[in-house]
Amino acid sequence: MLELRDIHTYYGNIRAVRGISITVNKGEMVCLIGANGAGKSTTLMTTSGIHTPVEGSIYFEAQDITSTSAEERVAFGISQVPEGRLIFPDMTVLENLELGAYSRSDKPGIREDLSKIFQFFPVLEERQKQRGGSLSGGEQQMLAIGRALMSHPRLLLLDEPSLGLAPLIVKQIFEIIEQINADGTTILLVEQNAQIALQVTDRGYVMETGEITIEGTSADLLADERVRQAYLGE
């Protein structure tokens, strides 16, 4: 479904991503793990069109989307949940969710997806008239995921969904992420909590200083001594 080929992305003169290649097959959940500053978020933002690679190509469902805009990529079926959630705090929960469907015109489908999101996250239905900024951190993460799902993506990019959340909330969020994947949405997950990322995904990539250094099935990465020492605290 997704293929990044020899991607190089810069911030000014700083090369943040150094010739990485990643594939994500339809229906998979794939993780990208690594330390802060490794280039993980830059990889997602390059995939979603927020950053443009200086070199390399991005293919989505066999179509070259390297030069397409972020808005076009949403229309193609790619949606991102950004690091730090970045909801609209002065808008209501419902308005945040409706904004996620801004590119859609199929009103019955929008209503159906809104109903599904309320099934995933009942607290959002209960608080749909509240300002987004009044929600707890965990509820805001649920809202950010729900907003992304309202575009009806085929590929969901998740950037650090556990960031700053209590363990019980993280467990709840990841149970929902697994369900979203089981329902047919392909997921590329960036996550600093390597343990939980590798437990719920099919395959993974380890990123260090802008490069992919290890890749394999999540089970193999969990058993890899280098990964265990560097990212699992062993």
XYZ file of C-alpha atoms in Angstrom:
234
model
C 0.000 0.000 0.000
C 2.784 2.428 0.966
C 6.355 2.486 -0.254
C 9.038 5.010 0.654
C 12.041 4.672 -1.644
C 15.394 6.183 -0.627
C 13.829 9.193 1.103
C 16.019 12.149 2.140
C 14.346 14.985 4.043
C 16.037 18.154 5.322
C 15.322 20.882 7.866
C 17.300 23.717 6.303
C 20.829 22.338 6.002
C 20.179 19.508 8.443
C 19.451 16.145 6.867
C 16.853 14.630 9.215
C 16.065 11.525 7.127
C 18.927 9.823 5.307
C 17.891 7.568 2.465
C 15.315 5.392 4.187
C 13.113 2.831 2.464
C 9.943 1.526 4.129
C 7.027 -0.583 2.923
C 3.622 -1.048 4.523
C 1.331 -3.697 3.074
C -2.441 -3.411 2.993
C -3.986 -4.440 6.313
C -0.715 -4.392 8.240
C 0.208 -2.444 11.342
C 3.872 -1.465 11.084
C 5.865 0.439 13.706
C 8.808 2.797 13.517
C 10.746 2.951 16.785
C 13.823 4.844 17.907
C 15.106 7.529 20.241
C 14.067 11.176 20.258
C 15.490 13.003 17.253
C 15.955 9.836 15.201
C 13.743 11.161 12.377
C 10.568 9.185 13.069
C 8.134 12.111 13.093
C 9.842 13.623 10.056
C 9.245 10.339 8.242
C 5.524 10.491 9.001
C 5.273 14.151 8.026
C 7.077 13.383 4.776
C 4.612 10.565 4.138
C 1.612 12.809 4.791
C 2.971 15.650 2.647
C 3.811 18.186 5.350
C 7.467 17.911 4.351
C 8.738 17.304 0.823
C 11.722 14.984 0.359
C 14.768 16.381 -1.401
C 15.482 12.941 -2.852
C 13.500 9.735 -3.180
C 9.942 8.742 -4.035
C 6.723 7.934 -2.179
C 4.195 5.517 -3.639
C 0.675 4.954 -2.339
C -1.254 2.086 -3.891
C 1.296 2.050 -6.746
C 0.779 5.759 -7.511
C 3.679 8.207 -7.184
C 2.507 10.855 -4.701
C 5.916 12.431 -4.000
C 4.948 15.855 -5.322
C 1.285 15.894 -4.239
C 0.052 18.192 -1.457
C -0.973 17.119 2.035
C -4.610 17.910 1.178
C -4.472 15.665 -1.876
C -3.021 12.843 0.208
C -5.959 13.067 2.616
C -8.273 12.719 -0.380
C -6.239 9.691 -1.544
C -6.825 8.021 1.828
C -3.872 8.996 4.043
C -4.540 10.650 7.399
C -2.178 11.549 10.227
C -2.631 11.835 13.987
C 0.136 14.296 14.891
C 2.474 14.130 17.854
C 1.014 16.171 20.700
C -2.531 15.676 19.355
C -2.935 19.284 18.053
C -6.711 19.374 18.403
C -8.516 22.712 18.060
C -9.001 23.619 21.743
C -11.661 26.326 21.277
C -13.844 24.168 19.052
C -16.229 21.586 20.478
C -15.523 17.881 20.330
C -18.144 17.496 17.620
C -16.711 20.389 15.597
C -13.235 18.848 15.779
C -14.630 15.567 14.477
C -16.645 17.231 11.733
C -13.557 19.122 10.616
C -11.853 15.763 10.054
C -14.426 15.117 7.311
C -13.913 18.491 5.588
C -12.895 16.863 2.286
C -15.933 14.558 2.169
C -19.394 15.163 0.751
C -21.014 11.772 1.458
C -23.258 12.783 4.366
C -24.599 9.267 5.090
C -21.032 7.948 5.234
C -19.970 10.795 7.513
C -22.827 10.037 9.916
C -21.901 6.353 9.869
C -18.249 7.079 10.634
C -19.207 9.490 13.419
C -21.358 6.771 14.964
C -18.466 4.308 14.721
C -16.093 6.761 16.435
C -18.580 7.206 19.267
C -18.618 3.410 19.606
C -14.812 3.386 19.825
C -14.739 6.349 22.212
C -18.031 6.693 24.148
C -16.599 9.572 26.188
C -16.454 11.686 23.012
C -20.183 11.222 22.476
C -20.845 12.169 26.090
C -18.728 15.315 25.742
C -19.411 16.250 22.143
C -20.591 19.760 23.097
C -17.560 20.493 25.293
C -14.567 22.482 24.103
C -11.770 20.201 22.984
C -9.324 22.022 25.256
C -11.363 21.065 28.328
C -10.715 17.336 27.802
C -8.037 15.358 29.607
C -4.864 14.365 27.760
C -6.182 10.868 27.091
C -9.511 12.183 25.852
C -7.730 14.641 23.565
C -5.737 11.741 22.107
C -9.005 9.902 21.472
C -10.342 13.032 19.797
C -7.242 13.359 17.603
C -7.599 9.742 16.472
C -11.316 10.188 15.900
C -10.743 13.360 13.872
C -8.267 11.513 11.617
C -10.699 8.622 11.163
C -13.422 11.020 10.005
C -11.551 11.419 6.708
C -12.189 7.665 6.224
C -8.508 6.837 5.658
C -7.174 3.623 4.228
C -3.767 4.405 5.768
C -3.578 5.924 9.257
C -0.315 7.511 10.434
C -0.053 7.588 14.236
C 2.657 9.722 15.837
C 3.415 8.899 19.502
C -0.158 8.090 20.658
C 1.079 7.146 24.159
C 2.956 10.418 24.734
C 2.295 11.841 28.197
C -0.509 9.433 29.060
C -0.992 7.232 32.115
C -0.424 3.471 31.605
C -4.119 2.566 31.911
C -5.067 5.149 29.285
C -2.250 3.927 27.015
C -3.616 0.376 27.295
C -7.102 1.602 26.387
C -5.851 3.659 23.440
C -3.871 0.746 22.014
C -6.797 -1.637 22.340
C -8.769 0.758 20.147
C -5.850 1.108 17.700
C -5.769 -2.678 17.355
C -9.506 -2.686 16.688
C -9.169 0.037 14.047
C -6.561 -2.101 12.310
C -8.678 -5.243 12.651
C -11.547 -3.367 10.988
C -9.399 -2.889 7.888
C -7.411 0.326 8.313
C -3.699 -0.037 7.566
C -1.513 1.679 10.197
C 2.009 3.085 10.311
C 2.816 3.759 13.957
C 5.609 5.903 15.394
C 6.038 5.117 19.068
C 8.745 5.665 21.659
C 7.270 2.946 23.881
C 8.953 0.163 21.932
C 7.555 -2.592 24.126
C 3.917 -1.861 23.406
C 4.607 -0.928 19.775
C 6.237 -4.278 19.039
C 3.539 -6.190 20.913
C 0.687 -4.872 18.760
C 2.298 -4.582 15.299
C 3.145 -7.055 12.539
C 6.521 -5.638 11.509
C 8.864 -2.913 12.627
C 11.741 -0.658 11.671
C 14.362 0.748 14.045
C 15.504 4.254 13.173
C 18.722 5.891 14.376
C 20.021 9.337 13.328
C 17.830 9.421 10.249
C 18.568 5.901 9.018
C 16.882 2.504 9.244
C 19.314 0.278 11.131
C 17.212 -2.830 11.854
C 13.997 -4.183 10.369
C 11.987 -7.363 10.700
C 8.880 -8.899 12.156
C 7.861 -7.418 15.488
C 8.402 -10.791 17.140
C 11.972 -10.917 15.817
C 12.668 -7.359 16.958
C 11.336 -8.148 20.440
C 13.830 -11.011 20.600
C 16.739 -9.037 19.105
C 19.424 -8.387 21.723
C 20.301 -4.978 20.234
C 16.675 -3.828 20.423
C 16.227 -5.237 23.926
C 19.258 -3.392 25.234
C 18.658 -0.097 23.463
C 14.885 0.242 23.602
C 13.422 -2.249 26.079
C 15.597 -1.339 29.053
C 17.338 -4.692 29.371
